[in-house]
Coordinates of C-alpha atoms in Angstrom, one line a residue:
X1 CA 45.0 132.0 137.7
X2 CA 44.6 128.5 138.9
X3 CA 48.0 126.9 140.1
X4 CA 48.3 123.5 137.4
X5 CA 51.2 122.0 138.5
X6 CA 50.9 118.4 139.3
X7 CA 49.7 118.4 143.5
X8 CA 53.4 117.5 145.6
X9 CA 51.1 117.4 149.1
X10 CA 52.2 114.4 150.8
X11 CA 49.8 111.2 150.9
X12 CA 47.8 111.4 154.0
X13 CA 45.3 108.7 156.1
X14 CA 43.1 111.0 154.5
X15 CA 43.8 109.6 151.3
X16 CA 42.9 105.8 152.1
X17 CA 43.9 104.1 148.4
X18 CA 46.7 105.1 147.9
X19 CA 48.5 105.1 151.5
X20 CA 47.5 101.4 151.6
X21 CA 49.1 101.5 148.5
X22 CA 52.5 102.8 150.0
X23 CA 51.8 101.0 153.1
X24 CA 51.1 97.3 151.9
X25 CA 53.7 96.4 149.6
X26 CA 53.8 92.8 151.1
X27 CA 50.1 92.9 150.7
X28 CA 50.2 93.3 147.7
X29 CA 53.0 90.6 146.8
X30 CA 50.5 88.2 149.2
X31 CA 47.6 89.0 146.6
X32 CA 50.0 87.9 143.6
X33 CA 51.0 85.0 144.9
X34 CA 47.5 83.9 146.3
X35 CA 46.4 84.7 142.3
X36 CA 49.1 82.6 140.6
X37 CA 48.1 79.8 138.6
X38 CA 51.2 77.8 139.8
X39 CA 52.0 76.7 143.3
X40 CA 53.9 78.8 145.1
X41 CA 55.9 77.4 148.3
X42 CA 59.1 79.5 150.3
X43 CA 61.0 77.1 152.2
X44 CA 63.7 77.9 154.7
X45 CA 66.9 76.5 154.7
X46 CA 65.9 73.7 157.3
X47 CA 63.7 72.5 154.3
X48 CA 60.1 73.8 156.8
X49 CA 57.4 75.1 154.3
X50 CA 57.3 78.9 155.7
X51 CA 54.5 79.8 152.7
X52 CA 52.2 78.9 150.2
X53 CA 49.5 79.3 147.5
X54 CA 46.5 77.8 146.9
X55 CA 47.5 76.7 143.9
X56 CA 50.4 74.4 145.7
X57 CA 47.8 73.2 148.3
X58 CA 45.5 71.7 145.4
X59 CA 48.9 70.6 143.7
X60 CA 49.7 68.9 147.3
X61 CA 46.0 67.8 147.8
X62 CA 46.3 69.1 151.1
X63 CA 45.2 72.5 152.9
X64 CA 47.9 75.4 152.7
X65 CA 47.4 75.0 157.1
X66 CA 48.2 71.4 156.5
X67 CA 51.3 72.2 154.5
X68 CA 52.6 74.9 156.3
X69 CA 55.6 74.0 158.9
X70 CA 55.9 70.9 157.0
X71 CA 59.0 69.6 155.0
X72 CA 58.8 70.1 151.9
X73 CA 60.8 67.1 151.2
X74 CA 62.1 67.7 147.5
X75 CA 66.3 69.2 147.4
X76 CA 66.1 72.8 146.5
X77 CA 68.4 74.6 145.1
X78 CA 68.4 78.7 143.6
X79 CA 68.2 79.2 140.3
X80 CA 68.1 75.4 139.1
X81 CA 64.7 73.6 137.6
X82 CA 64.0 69.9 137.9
X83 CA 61.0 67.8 137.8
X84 CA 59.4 66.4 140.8
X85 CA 56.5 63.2 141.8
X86 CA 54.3 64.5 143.9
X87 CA 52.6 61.4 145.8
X88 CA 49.1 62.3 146.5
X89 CA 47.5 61.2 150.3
X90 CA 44.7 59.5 148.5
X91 CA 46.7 57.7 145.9
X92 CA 48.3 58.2 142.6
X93 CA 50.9 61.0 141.4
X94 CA 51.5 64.3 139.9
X95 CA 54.1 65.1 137.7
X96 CA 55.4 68.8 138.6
X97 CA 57.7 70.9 137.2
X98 CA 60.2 73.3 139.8
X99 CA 61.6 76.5 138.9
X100 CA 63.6 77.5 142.2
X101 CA 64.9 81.2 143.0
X102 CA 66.1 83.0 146.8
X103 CA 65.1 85.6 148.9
X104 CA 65.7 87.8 151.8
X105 CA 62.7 88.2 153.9
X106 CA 62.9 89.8 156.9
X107 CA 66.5 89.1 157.5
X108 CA 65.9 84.8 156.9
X109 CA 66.6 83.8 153.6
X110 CA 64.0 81.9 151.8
X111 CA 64.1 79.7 148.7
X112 CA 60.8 80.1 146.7
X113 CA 59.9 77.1 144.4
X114 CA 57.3 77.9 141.5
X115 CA 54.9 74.7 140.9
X116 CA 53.6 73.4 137.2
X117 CA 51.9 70.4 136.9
X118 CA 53.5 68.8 133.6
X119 CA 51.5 65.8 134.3
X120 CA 49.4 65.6 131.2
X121 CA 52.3 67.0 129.2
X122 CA 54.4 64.5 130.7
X123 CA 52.4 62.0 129.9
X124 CA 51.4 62.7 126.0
X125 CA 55.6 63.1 125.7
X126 CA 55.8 59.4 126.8
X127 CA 53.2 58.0 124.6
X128 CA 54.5 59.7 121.8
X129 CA 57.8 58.3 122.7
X130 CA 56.1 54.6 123.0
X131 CA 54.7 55.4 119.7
X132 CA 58.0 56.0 117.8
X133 CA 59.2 53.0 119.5
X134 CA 56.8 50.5 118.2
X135 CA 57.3 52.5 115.4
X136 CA 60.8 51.9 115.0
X137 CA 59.8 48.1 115.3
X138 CA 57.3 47.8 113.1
X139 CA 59.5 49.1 110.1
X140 CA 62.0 46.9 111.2
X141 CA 59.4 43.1 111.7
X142 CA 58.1 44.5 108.1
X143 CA 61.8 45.0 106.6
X144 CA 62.7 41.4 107.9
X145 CA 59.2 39.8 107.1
X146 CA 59.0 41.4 103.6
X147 CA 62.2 40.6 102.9
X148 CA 62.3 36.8 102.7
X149 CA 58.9 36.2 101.2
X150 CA 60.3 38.6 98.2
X151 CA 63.8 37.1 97.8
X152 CA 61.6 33.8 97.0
X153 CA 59.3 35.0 94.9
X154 CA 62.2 36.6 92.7
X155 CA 64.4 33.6 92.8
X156 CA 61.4 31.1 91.7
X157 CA 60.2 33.9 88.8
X158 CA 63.7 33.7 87.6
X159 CA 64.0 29.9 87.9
X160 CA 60.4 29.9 86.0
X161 CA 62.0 33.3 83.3
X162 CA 65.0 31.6 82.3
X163 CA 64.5 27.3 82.8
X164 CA 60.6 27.1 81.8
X165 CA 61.4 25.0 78.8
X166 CA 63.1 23.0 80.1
X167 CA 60.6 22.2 83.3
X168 CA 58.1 19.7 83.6
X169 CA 54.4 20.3 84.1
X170 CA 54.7 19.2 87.8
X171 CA 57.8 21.3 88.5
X172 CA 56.4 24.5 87.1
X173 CA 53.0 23.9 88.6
X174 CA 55.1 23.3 92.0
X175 CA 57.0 26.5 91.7
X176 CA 53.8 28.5 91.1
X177 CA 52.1 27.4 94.1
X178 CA 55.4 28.3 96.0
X179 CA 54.8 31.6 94.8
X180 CA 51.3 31.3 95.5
X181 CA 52.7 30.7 99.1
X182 CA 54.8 33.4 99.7
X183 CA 52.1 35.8 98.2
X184 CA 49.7 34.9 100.7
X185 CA 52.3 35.3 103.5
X186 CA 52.9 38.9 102.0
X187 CA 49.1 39.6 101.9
X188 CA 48.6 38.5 105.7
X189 CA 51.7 40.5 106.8
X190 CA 49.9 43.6 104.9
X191 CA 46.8 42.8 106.9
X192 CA 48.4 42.6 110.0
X193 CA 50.1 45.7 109.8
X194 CA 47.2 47.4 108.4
X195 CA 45.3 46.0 111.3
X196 CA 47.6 47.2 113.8
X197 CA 48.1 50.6 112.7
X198 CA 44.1 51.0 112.6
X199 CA 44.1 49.7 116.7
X200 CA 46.9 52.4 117.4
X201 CA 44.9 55.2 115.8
X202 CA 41.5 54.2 117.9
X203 CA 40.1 53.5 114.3
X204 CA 38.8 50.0 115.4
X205 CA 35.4 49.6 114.7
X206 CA 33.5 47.8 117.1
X207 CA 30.2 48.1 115.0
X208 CA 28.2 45.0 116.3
X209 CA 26.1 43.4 113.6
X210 CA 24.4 40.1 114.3
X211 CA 26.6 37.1 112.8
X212 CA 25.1 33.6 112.4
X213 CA 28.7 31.8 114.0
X214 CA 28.2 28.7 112.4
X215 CA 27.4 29.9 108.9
X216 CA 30.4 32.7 109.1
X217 CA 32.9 30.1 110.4
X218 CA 32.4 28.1 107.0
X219 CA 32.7 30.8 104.8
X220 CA 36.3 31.4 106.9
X221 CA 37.4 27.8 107.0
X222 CA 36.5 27.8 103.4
X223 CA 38.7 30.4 102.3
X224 CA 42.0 28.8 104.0
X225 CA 44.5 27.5 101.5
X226 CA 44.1 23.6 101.7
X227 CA 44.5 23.4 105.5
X228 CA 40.6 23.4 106.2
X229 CA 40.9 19.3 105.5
X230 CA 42.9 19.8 109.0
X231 CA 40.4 21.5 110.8
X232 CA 37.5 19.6 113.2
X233 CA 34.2 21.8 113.6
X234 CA 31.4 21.8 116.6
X235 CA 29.3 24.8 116.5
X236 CA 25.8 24.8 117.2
X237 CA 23.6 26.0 114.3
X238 CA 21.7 29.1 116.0
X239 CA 24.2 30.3 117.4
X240 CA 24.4 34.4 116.7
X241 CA 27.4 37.1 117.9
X242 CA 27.1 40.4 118.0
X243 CA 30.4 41.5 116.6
X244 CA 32.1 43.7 113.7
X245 CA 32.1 40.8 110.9
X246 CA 35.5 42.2 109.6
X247 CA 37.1 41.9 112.5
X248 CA 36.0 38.8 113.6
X249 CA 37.4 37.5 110.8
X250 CA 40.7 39.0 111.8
X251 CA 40.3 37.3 115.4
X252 CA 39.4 34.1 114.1
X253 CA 41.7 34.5 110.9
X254 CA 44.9 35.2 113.4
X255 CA 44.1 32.2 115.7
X256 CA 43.8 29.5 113.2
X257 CA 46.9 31.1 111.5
X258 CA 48.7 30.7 114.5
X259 CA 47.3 26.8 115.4
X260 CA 48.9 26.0 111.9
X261 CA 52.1 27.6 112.3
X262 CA 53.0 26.2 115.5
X263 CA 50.4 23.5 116.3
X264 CA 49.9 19.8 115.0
X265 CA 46.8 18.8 112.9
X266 CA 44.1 18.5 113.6
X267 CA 42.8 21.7 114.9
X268 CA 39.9 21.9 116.7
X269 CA 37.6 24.7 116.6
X270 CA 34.6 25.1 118.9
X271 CA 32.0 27.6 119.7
X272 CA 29.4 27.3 122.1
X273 CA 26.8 29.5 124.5
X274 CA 28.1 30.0 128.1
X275 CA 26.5 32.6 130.2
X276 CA 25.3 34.6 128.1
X277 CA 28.2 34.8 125.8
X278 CA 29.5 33.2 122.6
X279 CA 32.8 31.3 123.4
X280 CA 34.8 30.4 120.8
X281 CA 37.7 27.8 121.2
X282 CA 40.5 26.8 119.2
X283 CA 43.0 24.0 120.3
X284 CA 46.0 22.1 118.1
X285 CA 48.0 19.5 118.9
X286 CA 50.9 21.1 119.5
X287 CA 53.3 21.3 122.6
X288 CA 51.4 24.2 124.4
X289 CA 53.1 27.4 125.2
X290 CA 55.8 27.5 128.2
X291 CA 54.4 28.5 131.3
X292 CA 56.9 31.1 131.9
X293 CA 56.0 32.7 128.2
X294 CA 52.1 33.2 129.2
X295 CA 51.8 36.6 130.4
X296 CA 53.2 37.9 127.9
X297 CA 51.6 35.6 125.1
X298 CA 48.8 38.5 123.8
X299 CA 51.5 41.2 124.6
X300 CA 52.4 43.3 121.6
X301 CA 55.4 41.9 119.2
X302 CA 56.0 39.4 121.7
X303 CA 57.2 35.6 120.8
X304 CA 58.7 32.8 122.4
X305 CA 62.9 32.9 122.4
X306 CA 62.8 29.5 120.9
X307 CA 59.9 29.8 118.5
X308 CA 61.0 33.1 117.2
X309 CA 64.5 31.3 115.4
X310 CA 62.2 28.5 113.6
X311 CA 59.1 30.2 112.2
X312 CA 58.3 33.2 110.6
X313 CA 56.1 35.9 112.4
X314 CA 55.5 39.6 113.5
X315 CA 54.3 39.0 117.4
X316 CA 51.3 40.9 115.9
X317 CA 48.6 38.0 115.9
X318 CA 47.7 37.4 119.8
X319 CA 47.8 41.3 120.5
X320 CA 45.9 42.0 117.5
X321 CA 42.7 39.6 118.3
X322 CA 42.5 40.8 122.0
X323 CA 42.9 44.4 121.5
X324 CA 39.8 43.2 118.9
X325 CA 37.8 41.1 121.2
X326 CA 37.8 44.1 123.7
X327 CA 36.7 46.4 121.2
X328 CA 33.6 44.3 120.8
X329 CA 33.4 44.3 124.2
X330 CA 34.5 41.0 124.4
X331 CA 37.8 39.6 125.4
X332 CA 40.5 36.8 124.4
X333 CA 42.4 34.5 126.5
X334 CA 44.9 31.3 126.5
X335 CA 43.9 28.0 128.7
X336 CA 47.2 26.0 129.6
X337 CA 45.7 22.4 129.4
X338 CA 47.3 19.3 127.6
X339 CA 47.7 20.9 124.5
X340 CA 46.8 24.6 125.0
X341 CA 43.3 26.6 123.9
X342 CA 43.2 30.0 122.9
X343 CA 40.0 31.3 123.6
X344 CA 37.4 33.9 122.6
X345 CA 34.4 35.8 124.4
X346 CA 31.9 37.7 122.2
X347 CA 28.0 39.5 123.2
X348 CA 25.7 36.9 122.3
X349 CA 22.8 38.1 119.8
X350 CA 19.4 37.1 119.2
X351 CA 19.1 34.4 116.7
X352 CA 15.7 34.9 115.7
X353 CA 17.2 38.8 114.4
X354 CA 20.0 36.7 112.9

């Protein structure tokens, strides 16, 4: 009878797998570590970079013969985490993640640091961060900006509930178009925010059709409430952009809003051909914006310290017709002469297509 019991002969040379097996532990560790996704680096306690991956070379955008003998040049410490900047030889920076634990190798002791990039991740957290910031201010402008426009409205209604008989024609007729007034400053808040919120999502269309600029700048200043009287007109009559017409009218909407709210009559609007774009320029009489306050004029929720006391507003306008007029591959832009010109470049069109 055959003798089954499991074979006890020692492993020979004559049994190549698996002596190398029982030989090459540390080979086998090297063949891990070479695999790993994340960097891998052992530094000694002088801080030199004794090993590593190649995983931490392409993390280090170097060779693993250019890193090693190196500092490392981050503090590490066993059995701590922390997140590190990597500054890359060519520019820029990755965001890396450090998990930290020691060895004994050899009699030296080691620190062995295990690399993530967390860039991307790091990133997206930020911007979500940003997000529920503006957020966070947006319910607050609307809370304020709602607010005052509706305390108005309800103390007029009741004026007009509880006193109509005893209200002349002209006083009732003045009350209603103060109502009139505060409705309208309701509706362009809604628009604003509605606008805004569409930017943030990418939902911006940028669909270029061809508009006749003459012929759709009427139609706009015919819709204002009374103020067109106030407003001075060059355009030339073949004129054509190629822009989204809804969101024109929100770019050209938010400047003339803004020339009547902080400007002096009259305004002038202005639209012209220049190198192969449509410019269109919109100037008041008013005292210009400080030089300081500039940079930050098309900025989001931004308005000037003094301004911001006086007159009603979001700090949505600005930020709202250039993130617009760079949607339609355009851009916007303010022009510090006398009295200040906010400007607007749009693709010109073909006005035979018009």
């Amino acid at each position: 009878m055959k003798d089954r019991r499991p074979d006890r002969r020692p492993v020979t040379d004559a049994e190549p797998g698996r002596a190398g097996d029982a030989r090459s532990g540390g080979d086998i560790s090297q063949v891990i570590v070479s695999a790993s996704a994340d960097g891998i680096v052992a530094v000694d306690e002088r801080g030199i970079i004794r090993l590593c991956n190649p995983a931490a070379a392409d993390l280090f955008a170097r060779s693993t013969r250019e890193l090693i003998g190196t500092q490392f040049g981050f503090p590490i410490v066993a059995g701590e985490s922390a997140e590190i900047d990597l500054m890359l030889p060519g520019g820029g920076r990755r965001v890396v993640e450090m998990r930290v634990t020691a060895t004994i190798l050899e009699g030296e002791r080691l620190y062995v640091a295990a690399l993530r990039d967390i860039t991307r991740h790091t990133h997206a957290e930020r911007e979500l961060e940003a997000a529920l910031d503006r957020q966070n201010i947006v319910v607050a402008i609307a809370a304020h900006e709602l607010h005052n426009p509706l305390a108005t409205i309800s103390v007029l209604v009741d004026v007009l509930r509880d006193r109509v008989a005893a209200l002349a024609e002209e006083q009732r007729a003045d009350i209603v178009d103060r109502i009139a007034g505060r409705v309208a400053r309701l509706q362009s808040l809604v628009r604003k925010l509605l606008i805004a919120s569409t930017i943030d999502i990418g939902g911006v269309s940028g669909a270029a059709e061809r508009v006749p600029v003459l012929e759709f700048m009427l139609e706009q200043l015919g819709e204002l409430d009374g103020g067109s009287q106030d407003v001075h007109l060059s355009c030339s009559p073949d004129l054509v952009a190629l822009v989204d017409r809804q969101e024109f009218s929100a770019m050209l909407g938010n400047y003339l809003e803004n020339a009547f709210a902080y400007g002096r009559p009259p305004v002038e609007v202005s639209a012209v051909e220049r190198a192969g774009w449509v410019e269109v320029r919109v100037r008041d009489h008013g005292a210009g914006v400080p030089e300081a306050f500039v940079p930050w004029l098309f900025e989001r929720f931004s308005r000037e310290p003094g301004v911001e006391r006086e007159t009603e507003g979001t700090g949505l306008g600005l930020w709202i017709v250039r993130s617009l007029a760079r949607a339609n591959g355009g851009d916007a832009w303010y022009e510090p002469d006398a009295d200040g010109c906010f400007c607007l470049r749009l693709r010109r069109g073909d006005a035979r297509s018009a």
